[in-house]
Coordinates of C-alpha atoms in Angstrom, one line a residue:
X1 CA -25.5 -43.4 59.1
X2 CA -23.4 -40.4 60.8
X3 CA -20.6 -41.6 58.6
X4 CA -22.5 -41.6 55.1
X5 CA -23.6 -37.6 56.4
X6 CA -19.8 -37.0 56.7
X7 CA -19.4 -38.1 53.3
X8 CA -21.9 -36.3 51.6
X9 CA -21.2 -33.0 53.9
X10 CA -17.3 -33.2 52.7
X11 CA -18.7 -33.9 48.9
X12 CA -21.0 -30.6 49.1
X13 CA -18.5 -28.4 50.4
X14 CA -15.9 -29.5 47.5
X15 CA -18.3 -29.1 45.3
X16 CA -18.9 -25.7 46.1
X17 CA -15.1 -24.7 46.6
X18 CA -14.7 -26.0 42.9
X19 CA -17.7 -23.8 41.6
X20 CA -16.5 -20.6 43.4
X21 CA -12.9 -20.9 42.9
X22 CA -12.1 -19.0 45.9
X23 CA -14.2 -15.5 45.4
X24 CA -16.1 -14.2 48.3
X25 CA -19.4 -14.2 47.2
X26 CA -19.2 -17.7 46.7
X27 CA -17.5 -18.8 49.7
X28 CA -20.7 -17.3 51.7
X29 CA -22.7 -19.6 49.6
X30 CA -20.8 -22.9 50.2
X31 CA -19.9 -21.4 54.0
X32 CA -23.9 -21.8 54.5
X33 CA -24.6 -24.9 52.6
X34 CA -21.7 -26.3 55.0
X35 CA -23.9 -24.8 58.1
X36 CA -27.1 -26.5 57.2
X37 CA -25.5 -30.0 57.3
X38 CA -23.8 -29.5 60.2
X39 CA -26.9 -28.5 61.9
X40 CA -29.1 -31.0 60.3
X41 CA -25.9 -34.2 61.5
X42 CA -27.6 -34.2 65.2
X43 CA -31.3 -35.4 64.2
X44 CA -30.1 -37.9 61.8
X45 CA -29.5 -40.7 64.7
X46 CA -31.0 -43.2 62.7
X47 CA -32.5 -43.6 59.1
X48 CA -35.8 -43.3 60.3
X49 CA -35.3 -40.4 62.3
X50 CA -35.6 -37.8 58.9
X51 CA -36.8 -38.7 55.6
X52 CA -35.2 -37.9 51.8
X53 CA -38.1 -35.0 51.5
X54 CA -37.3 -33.8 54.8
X55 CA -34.0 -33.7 53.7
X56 CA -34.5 -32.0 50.2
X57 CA -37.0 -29.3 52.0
X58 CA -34.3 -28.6 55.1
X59 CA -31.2 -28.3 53.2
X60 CA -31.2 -25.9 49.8
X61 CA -28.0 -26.3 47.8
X62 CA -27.5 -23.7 44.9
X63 CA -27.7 -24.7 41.4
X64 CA -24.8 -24.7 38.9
X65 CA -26.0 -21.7 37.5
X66 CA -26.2 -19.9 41.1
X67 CA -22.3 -20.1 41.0
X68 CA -20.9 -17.1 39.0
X69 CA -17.6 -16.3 39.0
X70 CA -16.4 -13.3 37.1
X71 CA -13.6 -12.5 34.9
X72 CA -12.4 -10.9 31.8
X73 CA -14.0 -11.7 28.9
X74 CA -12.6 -11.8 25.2
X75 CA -14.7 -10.6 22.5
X76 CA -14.3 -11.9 19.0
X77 CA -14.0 -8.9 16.4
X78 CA -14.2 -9.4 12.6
X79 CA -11.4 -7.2 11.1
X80 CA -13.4 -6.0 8.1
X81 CA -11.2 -5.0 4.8
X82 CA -11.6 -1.3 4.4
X83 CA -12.0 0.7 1.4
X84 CA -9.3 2.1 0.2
X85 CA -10.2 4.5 -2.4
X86 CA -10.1 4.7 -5.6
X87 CA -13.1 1.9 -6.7
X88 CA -11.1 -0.7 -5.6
X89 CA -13.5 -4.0 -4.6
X90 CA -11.0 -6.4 -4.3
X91 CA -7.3 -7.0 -2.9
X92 CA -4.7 -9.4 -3.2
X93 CA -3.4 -10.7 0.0
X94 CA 1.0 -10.8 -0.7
X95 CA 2.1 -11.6 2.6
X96 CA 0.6 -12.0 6.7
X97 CA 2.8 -10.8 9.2
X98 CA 1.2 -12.5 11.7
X99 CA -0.2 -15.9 12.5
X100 CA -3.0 -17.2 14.6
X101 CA -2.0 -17.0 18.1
X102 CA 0.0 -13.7 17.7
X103 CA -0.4 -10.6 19.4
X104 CA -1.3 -7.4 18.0
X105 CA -1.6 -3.8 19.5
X106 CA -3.3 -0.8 17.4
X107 CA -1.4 0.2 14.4
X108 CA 0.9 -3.1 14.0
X109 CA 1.4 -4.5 10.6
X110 CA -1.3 -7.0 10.0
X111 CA -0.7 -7.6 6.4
X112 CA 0.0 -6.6 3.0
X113 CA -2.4 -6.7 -0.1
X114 CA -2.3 -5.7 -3.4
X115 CA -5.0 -3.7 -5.3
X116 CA -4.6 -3.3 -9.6
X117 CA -3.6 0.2 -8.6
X118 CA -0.5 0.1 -5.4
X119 CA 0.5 -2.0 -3.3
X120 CA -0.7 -1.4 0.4
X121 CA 0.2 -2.3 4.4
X122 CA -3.0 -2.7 6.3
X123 CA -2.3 -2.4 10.1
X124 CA -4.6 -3.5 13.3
X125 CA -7.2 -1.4 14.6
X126 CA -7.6 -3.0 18.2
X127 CA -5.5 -4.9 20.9
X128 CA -5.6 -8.1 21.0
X129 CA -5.2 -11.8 19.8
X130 CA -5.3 -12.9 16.4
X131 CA -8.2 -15.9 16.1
X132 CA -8.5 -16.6 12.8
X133 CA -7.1 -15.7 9.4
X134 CA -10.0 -15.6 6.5
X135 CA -7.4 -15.8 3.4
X136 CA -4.1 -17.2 2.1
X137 CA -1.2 -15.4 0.7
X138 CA -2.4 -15.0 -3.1
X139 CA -5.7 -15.0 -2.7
X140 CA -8.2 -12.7 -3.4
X141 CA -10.2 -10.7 -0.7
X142 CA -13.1 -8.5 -1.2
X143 CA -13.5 -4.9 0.3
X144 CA -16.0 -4.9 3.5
X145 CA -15.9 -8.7 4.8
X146 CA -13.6 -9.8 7.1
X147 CA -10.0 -10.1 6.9
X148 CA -9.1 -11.3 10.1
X149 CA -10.7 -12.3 13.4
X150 CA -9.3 -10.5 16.5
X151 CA -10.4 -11.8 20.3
X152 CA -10.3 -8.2 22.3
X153 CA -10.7 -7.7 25.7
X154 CA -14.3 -6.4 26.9
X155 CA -18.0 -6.0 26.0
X156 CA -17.8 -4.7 21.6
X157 CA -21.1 -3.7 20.1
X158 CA -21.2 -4.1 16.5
X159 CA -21.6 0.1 15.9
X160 CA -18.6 0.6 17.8
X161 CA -16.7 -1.7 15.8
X162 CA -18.0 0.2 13.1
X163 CA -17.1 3.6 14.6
X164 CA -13.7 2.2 15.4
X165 CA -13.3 0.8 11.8
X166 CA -14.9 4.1 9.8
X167 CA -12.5 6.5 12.0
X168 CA -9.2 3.8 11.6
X169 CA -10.2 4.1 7.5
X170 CA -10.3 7.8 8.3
X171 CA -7.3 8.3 9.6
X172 CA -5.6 5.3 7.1
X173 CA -6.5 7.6 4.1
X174 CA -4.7 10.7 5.5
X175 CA -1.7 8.8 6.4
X176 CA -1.6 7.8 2.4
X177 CA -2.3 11.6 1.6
X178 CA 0.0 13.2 3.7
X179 CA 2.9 10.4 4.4
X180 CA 6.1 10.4 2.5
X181 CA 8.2 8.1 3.8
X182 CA 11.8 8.4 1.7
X183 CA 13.0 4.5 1.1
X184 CA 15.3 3.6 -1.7
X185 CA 16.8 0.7 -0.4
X186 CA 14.5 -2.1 0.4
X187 CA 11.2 -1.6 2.4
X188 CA 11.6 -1.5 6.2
X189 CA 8.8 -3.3 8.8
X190 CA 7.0 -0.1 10.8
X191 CA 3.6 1.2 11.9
X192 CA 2.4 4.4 10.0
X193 CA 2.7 6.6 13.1
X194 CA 6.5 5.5 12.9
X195 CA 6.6 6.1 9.3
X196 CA 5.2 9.7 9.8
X197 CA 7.8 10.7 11.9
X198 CA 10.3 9.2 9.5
X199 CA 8.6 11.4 6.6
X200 CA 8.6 14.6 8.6
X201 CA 12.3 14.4 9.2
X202 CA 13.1 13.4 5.5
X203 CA 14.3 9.9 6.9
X204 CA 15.0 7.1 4.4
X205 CA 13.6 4.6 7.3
X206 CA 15.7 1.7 5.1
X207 CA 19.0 3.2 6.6
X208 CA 17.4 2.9 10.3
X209 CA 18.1 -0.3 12.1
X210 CA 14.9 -1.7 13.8
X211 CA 14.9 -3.1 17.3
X212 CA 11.7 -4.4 17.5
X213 CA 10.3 -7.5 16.8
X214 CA 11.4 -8.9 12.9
X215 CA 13.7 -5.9 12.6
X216 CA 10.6 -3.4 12.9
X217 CA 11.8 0.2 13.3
X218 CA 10.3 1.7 16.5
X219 CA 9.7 4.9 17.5
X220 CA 12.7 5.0 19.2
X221 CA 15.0 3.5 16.8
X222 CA 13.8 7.1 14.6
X223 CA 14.7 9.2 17.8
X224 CA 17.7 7.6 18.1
X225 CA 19.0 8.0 14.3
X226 CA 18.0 11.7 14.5
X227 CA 20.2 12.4 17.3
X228 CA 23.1 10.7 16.0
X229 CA 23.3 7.7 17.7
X230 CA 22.4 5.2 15.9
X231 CA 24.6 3.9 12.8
X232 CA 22.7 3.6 9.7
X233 CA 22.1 0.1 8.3
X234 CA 23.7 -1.2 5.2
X235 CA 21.3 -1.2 2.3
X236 CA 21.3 -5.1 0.8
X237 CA 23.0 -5.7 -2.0
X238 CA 19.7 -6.6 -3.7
X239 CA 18.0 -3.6 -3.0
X240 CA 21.1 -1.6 -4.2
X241 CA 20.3 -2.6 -7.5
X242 CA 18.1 -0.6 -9.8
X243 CA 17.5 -3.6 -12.5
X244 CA 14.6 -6.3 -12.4
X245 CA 15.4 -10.0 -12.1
X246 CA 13.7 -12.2 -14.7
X247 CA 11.1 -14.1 -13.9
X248 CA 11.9 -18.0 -13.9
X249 CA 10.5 -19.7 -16.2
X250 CA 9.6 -23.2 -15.9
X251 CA 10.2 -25.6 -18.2
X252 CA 8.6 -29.0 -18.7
X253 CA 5.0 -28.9 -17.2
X254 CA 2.5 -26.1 -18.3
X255 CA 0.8 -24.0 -15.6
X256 CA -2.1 -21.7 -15.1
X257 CA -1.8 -18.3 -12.7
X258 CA -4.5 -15.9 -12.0
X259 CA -4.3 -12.9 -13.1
X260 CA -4.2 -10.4 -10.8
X261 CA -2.4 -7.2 -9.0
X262 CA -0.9 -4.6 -11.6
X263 CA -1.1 -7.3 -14.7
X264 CA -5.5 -7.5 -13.9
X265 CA -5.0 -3.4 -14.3
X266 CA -3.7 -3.7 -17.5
X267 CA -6.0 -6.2 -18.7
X268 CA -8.5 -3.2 -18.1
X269 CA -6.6 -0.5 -19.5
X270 CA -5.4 -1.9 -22.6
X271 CA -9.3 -3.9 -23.7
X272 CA -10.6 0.0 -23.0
X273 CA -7.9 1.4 -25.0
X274 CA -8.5 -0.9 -27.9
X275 CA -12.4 0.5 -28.0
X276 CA -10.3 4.0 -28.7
X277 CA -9.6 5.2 -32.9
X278 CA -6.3 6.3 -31.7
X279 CA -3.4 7.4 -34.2
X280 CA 0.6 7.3 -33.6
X281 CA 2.6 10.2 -35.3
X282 CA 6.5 9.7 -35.2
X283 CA 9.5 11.9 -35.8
X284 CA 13.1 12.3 -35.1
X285 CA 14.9 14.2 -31.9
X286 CA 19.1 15.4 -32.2
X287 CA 19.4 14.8 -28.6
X288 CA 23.2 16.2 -28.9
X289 CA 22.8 19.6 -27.1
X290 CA 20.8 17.5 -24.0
X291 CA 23.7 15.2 -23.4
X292 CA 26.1 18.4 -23.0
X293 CA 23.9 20.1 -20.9
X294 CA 23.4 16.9 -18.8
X295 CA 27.0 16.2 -18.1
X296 CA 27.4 19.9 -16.8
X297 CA 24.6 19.7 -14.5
X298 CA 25.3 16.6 -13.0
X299 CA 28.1 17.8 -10.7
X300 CA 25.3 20.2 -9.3
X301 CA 22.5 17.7 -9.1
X302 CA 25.1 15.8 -7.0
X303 CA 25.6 17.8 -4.6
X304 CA 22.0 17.8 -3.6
X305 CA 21.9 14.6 -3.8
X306 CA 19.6 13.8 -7.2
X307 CA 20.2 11.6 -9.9
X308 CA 19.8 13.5 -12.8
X309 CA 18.6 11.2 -15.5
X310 CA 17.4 12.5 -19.4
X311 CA 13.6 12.0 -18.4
X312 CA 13.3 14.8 -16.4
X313 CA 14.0 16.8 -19.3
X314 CA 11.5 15.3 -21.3
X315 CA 8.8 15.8 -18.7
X316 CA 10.0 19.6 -18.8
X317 CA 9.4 20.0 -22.3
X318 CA 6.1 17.8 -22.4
X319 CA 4.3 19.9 -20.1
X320 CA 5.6 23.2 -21.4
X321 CA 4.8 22.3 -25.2
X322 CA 1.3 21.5 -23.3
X323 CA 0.9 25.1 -22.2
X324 CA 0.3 25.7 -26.0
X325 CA -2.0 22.1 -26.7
X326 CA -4.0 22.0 -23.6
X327 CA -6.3 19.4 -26.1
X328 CA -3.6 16.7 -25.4
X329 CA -3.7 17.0 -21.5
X330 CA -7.5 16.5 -21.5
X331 CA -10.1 13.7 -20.8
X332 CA -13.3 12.0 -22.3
X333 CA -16.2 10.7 -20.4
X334 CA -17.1 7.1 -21.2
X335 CA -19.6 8.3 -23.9
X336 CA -17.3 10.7 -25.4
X337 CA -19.8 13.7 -25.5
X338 CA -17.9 15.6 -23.0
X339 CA -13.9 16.8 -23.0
X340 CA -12.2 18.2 -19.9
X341 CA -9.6 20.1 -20.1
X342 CA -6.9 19.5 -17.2
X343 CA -5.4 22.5 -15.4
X344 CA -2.7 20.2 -13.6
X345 CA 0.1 18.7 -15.7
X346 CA 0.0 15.1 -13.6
X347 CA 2.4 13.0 -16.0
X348 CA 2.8 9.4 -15.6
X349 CA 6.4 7.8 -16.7
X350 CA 5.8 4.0 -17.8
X351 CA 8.3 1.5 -16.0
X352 CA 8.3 -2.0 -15.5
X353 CA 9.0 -3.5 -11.8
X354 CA 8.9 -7.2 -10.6
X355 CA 5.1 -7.1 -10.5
X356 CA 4.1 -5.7 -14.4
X357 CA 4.4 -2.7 -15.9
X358 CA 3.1 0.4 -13.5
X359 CA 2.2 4.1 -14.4
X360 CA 2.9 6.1 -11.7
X361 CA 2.7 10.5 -12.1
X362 CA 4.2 13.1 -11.5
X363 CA 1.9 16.0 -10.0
X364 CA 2.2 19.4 -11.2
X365 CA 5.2 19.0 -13.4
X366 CA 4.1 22.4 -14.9
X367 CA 4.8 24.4 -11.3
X368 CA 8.5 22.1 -10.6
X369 CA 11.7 22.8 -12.0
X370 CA 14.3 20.2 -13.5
X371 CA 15.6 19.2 -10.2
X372 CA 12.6 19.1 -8.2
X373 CA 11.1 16.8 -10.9
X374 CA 14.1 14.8 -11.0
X375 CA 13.8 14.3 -6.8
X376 CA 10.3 13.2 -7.1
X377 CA 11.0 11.2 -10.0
X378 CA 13.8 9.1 -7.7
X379 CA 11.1 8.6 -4.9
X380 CA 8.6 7.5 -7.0
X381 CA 10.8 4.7 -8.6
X382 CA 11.7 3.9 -5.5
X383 CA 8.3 3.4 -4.2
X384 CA 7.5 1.5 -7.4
X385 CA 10.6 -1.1 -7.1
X386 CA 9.8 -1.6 -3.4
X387 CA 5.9 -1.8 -3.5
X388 CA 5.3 1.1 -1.6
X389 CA 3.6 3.0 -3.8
X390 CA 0.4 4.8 -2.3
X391 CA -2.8 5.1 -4.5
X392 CA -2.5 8.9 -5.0
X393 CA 1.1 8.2 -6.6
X394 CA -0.8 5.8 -9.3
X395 CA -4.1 8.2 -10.0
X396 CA -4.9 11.6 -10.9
X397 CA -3.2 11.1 -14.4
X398 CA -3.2 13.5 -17.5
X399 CA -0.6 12.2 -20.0
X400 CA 1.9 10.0 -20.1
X401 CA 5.4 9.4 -21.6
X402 CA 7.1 5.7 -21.8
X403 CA 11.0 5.6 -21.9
X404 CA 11.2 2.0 -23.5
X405 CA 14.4 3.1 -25.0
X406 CA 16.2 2.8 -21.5
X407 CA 15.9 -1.0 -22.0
X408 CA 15.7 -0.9 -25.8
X409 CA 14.2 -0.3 -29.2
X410 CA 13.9 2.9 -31.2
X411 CA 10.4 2.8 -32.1
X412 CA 7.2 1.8 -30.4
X413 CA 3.0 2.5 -30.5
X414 CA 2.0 3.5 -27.7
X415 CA -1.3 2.8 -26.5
X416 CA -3.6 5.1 -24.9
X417 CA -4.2 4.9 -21.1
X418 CA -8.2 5.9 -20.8
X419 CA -9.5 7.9 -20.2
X420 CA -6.1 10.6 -21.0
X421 CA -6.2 11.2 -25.2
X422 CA -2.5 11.3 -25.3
X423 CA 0.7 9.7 -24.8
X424 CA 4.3 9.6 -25.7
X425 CA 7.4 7.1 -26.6
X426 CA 10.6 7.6 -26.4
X427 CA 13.5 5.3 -28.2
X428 CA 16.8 4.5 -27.2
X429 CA 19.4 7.1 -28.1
X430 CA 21.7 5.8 -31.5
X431 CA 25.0 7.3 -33.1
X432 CA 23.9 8.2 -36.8
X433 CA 24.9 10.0 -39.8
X434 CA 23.4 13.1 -40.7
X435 CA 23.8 16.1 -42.5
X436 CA 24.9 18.9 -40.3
X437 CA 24.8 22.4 -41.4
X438 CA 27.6 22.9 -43.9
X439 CA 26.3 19.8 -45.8
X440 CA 28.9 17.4 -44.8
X441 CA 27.8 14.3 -42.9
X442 CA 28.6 14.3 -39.2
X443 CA 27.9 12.2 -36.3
X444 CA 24.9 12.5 -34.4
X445 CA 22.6 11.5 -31.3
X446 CA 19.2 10.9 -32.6
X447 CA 16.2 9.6 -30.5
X448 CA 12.9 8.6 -32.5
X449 CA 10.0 10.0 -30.4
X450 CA 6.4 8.3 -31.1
X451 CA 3.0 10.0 -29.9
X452 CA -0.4 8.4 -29.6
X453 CA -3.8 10.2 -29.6
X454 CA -7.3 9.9 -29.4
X455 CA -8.6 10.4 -33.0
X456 CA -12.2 11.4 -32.0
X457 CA -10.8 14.5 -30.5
X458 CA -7.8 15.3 -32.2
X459 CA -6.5 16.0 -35.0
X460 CA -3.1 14.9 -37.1
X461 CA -1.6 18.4 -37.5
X462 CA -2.4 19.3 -33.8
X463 CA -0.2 15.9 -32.6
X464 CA 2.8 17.3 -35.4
X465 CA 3.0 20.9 -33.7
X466 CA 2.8 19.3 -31.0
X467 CA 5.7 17.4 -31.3
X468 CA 7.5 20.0 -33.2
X469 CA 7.4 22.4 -30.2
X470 CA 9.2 19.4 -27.6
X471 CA 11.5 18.8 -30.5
X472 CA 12.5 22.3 -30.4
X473 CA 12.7 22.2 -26.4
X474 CA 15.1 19.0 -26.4
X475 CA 17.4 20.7 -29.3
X476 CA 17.7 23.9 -27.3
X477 CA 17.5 22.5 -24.1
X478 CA 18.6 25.5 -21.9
X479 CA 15.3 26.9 -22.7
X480 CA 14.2 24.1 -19.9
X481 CA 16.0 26.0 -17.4
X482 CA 14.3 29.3 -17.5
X483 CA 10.8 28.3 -18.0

C-alpha cells in the first residue's frame, strides 16, 4: 500500500512541477500538496486504515486553472488601410515587402499600392510580427479594412489602435505634403523618416548605397553620404534610361486584365469628358527663334545642373498668355451653373510611363522662372517614371498641355480633363517651306499647336487670341525671360 502512495506522491508533485514551470508562486503550491502526502503516508498502514473520501477531504490538490503562469502576451492588430486623400476608396496592392513570419518595427516598408491617382509606400505603424496578409499582389483593397494582421506585444484596446492609426495617417499625409525626396535613377528601399532627411539635404537617395536589409538605405547610410564617406552607387542602366519599354504582347491565346491603377483613372476622365461640348482650334508656331535661344542657354542650365528641354518654354508662355484669359484657367461644378476662376497657374504636362498615361502639374508656374520650372519639371518625371509620385503632384490642376510631338505626330484633339475647360497640344517640330519676309521661300521650324475648350463657357474667338498671344511668346521667345 506504502508503495502505491509513493507512486501517486511522485505523480502529484510532477504534475505540479509541469503546471508551474519553475515560478515561485507555484512552487509554494506543489511544495504544499507534496507536504500533505507526506503527512498523510504514516496513517495509511493498511487499506482500511483511511478511506477514498477521507482521502479526497484531507488532501486538496489545485485545479488546472489554479496554475497560472505569466508571460508576455502577443496581441493580434488589424492593420487597417488608411485614407489617403483625395476620394480615393480603393488601392491596388503592386508589391509586399514582407511575408508572414517577418518582422516589422514602426515606419518599415510594408507595401506598395496603387490608387488611379499616384503610386504610394504604406509603412508599419507598430512593432511586431506579421500574421497574416489580407491581399495578393494585383488585387484590389478597399480604404478602412484590414491590410494586414500584426501580433504586437501587450494588452491593445481597439481606440488605441485607432488613436495609433488616425495620428500614423496624420503624420503619413504631412510626410506626402512636405517630403521631396530627389530620385532620378531608380527608386531606393527606405522609411519616410529616412527619406525626410534625404529631402532636406537635396539628396537623390538612388545614388546612396543602402546597408540595411534588401539594400534599404538607413539613416546612417544618409549621414554617411553627407559627410563624404560613402561612394555613391551606380544608377542601373535601366533606370538611366528616360524611354518606356513596350509592353509584351502575347500572341496566340486571348486574355482578360482588370482594369485598374492610372488606366481605371482614365476610364473616368475621358467618359466625363465625352459628356463635355468641347471645341479644338488649331494653328501654326515658327519655333525658329526658340531653338536659338535654347542652344545658348543650355551651357547655363548645365551648370546648375537642369536639363533644359522646349516645354518649359511652353509652360512659360501658357501661363503668361493666361494672365490676359483667366476664362481658360477656370473650373465648372458638375452642374455647370457655377465657374471658378483659378488664381494659381497649376499646369499639368501629359506623359506616358510604363503604367498609362499620367497628368502630373506644375504648381504656380505663374510665380517660377524658366529654370526653376525646368527643375521641377525633371523631378516630376522622375517621380512619374519611378512610381513615386505623391497625390499632391497628380491634383490641384488648372490646365494642361500634352507634348505628343516628342514621340510623334503633328496634330492631335485633345480632350478635356474635367473639371479644367481647357487644354493644349503640341506637334512634333518639322522642316517646311515658307515664305519669309522678302517673299522668297525659306526653310523653317514649324510646330502645329491644337487647343481644346469647353464650349458651354467659352467662346471660338477667346480660344484664337488666346493662342495668338503664346504664338507671339514662342516667336519672340526672349520675352519669356523677363516676365
Amino acid at each position: 500500500m506504502a508503495a502505491m502512495w509513493n507512486v501517486v506522491r511522485a505523480n502529484t508533485q510532477r504534475i505540479a512541477n509541469f503546471a508551474c514551470h519553475g515560478t515561485r508562486h507555484c512552487r509554494a503550491r506543489s511544495t504544499s500538496a507534496i507536504s500533505q502526502w507526506n503527512g498523510l503516508l504514516p496513517k495509511l498502514s493498511s487499506p482500511k486504515s483511511v478511506s477514498s473520501s477521507f482521502i479526497a477531504r484531507s488532501v486538496s490538490v489545485p485545479s488546472s486553472r489554479q496554475f497560472h503562469c505569466t508571460s508576455a502576451s502577443l496581441n493580434v492588430v488589424p492593420f487597417n488601410l488608411s485614407d489617403i486623400g483625395e476620394g480615393i476608396t480603393e488601392v491596388v496592392v503592386k508589391e509586399w515587402f514582407v511575408n508572414v513570419g517577418d518582422k516589422v518595427v514602426q515606419f518599415d516598408n510594408i507595401c506598395e499600392v496603387q490608387s488611379d491617382k499616384a503610386s504610394v509606400t504604406i509603412t508599419s505603424r507598430y512593432d511586431g510580427v506579421i500574421a497574416k496578409l489580407h491581399y495578393k499582389v494585383d488585387e484590389t483593397a478597399k480604404v478602412g479594412l484590414p491590410l494586414v494582421d500584426i501580433a504586437v506585444e501587450g494588452e491593445g484596446s481597439e481606440s488605441d489602435s485607432q488613436q495609433t492609426e488616425s495620428a500614423s495617417s496624420s503624420d503619413s499625409d504631412e510626410e506626402v505634403k512636405k517630403v521631396d525626396v530627389f530620385s532620378s535613377h531608380g527608386k531606393a528601399l527606405a522609411t519616410p523618416a529616412v527619406r525626410r532627411i534625404a529631402g532636406e539635404h537635396k539628396i537623390d537617395i538612388s545614388l546612396v548605397k543602402g546597408s540595411g536589409k534588401s539594400g534599404r538605405v538607413m539613416k546612417e547610410d544618409i549621414l554617411a553620404y553627407i559627410s563624404g564617406s560613402q561612394a555613391s552607387a551606380a544608377p542601373s542602366t535601366a533606370a538611366q534610361t528616360n524611354k518606356v519599354a513596350p509592353s509584351v504582347v502575347f500572341t496566340g491565346t486571348d486574355r482578360t486584365v482588370p482594369i485598374q491603377g492610372f488606366t481605371k483613372a482614365m476610364v473616368k476622365t475621358m467618359t466625363a469628358a465625352n459628356a463635355v461640348p468641347h471645341f479644338v482650334y488649331s494653328d501654326e508656331v515658327d519655333v525658329g527663334a526658340l531653338i536659338e535661344l535654347r542652344l545658348k542657354l543650355k551651357e547655363a542650365a548645365e551648370k546648375r545642373s537642369i536639363k533644359l528641354t522646349y516645354m518649359p518654354f511652353f509652360l512659360k508662355a501658357a501661363s503668361l498668355a493666361l494672365n490676359h484669359f483667366p476664362i481658360l484657367n477656370a473650373s465648372v461644378n458638375a452642374d455647370c451653373t457655377e465657374l471658378t476662376y483659378k488664381a494659381r497657374h497649376n499646369i499639368g504636362m501629359a506623359f506616358d510611363t510604363a503604367n498609362g498615361l499620367i497628368v502630373p502639374n506644375i504648381k504656380d508656374v505663374q510665380s517660377l522662372q524658366l529654370f526653376d520650372i525646368a527643375r521641377e519639371m525633371e523631378r516630376i518625371i522622375a517621380a512619374g517614371r519611378n512610381g513615386t509620385l505623391a497625390p499632391k503632384d497628380i491634383t490641384g490642376g488648372t490646365f494642361s498641355l500634352s507634348n505628343i510631338g516628342s514621340i510623334g505626330g503633328t496634330y492631335t484633339k485633345p480632350v478635356l480633363l474635367v473639371p479644367e475647360v481647357a487644354i493644349g497640344a503640341l506637334g512634333r517640330f518639322q522642316k517646311l517651306p515658307r515664305f519669309g519676309k522678302t517673299g522668297a521661300v525659306e526653310e523653317a521650324h514649324i510646330m502645329c499647336v491644337s487647343w481644346a475648350a469647353d464650349h458651354r463657357v467659352i467662346d471660338g474667338a477667346t480660344v484664337a487670341r488666346f493662342s495668338n498671344m503664346f504664338k507671339e511668346l514662342i516667336e519672340n521667345p526672349v520675352e519669356l525671360l523677363v516676365q
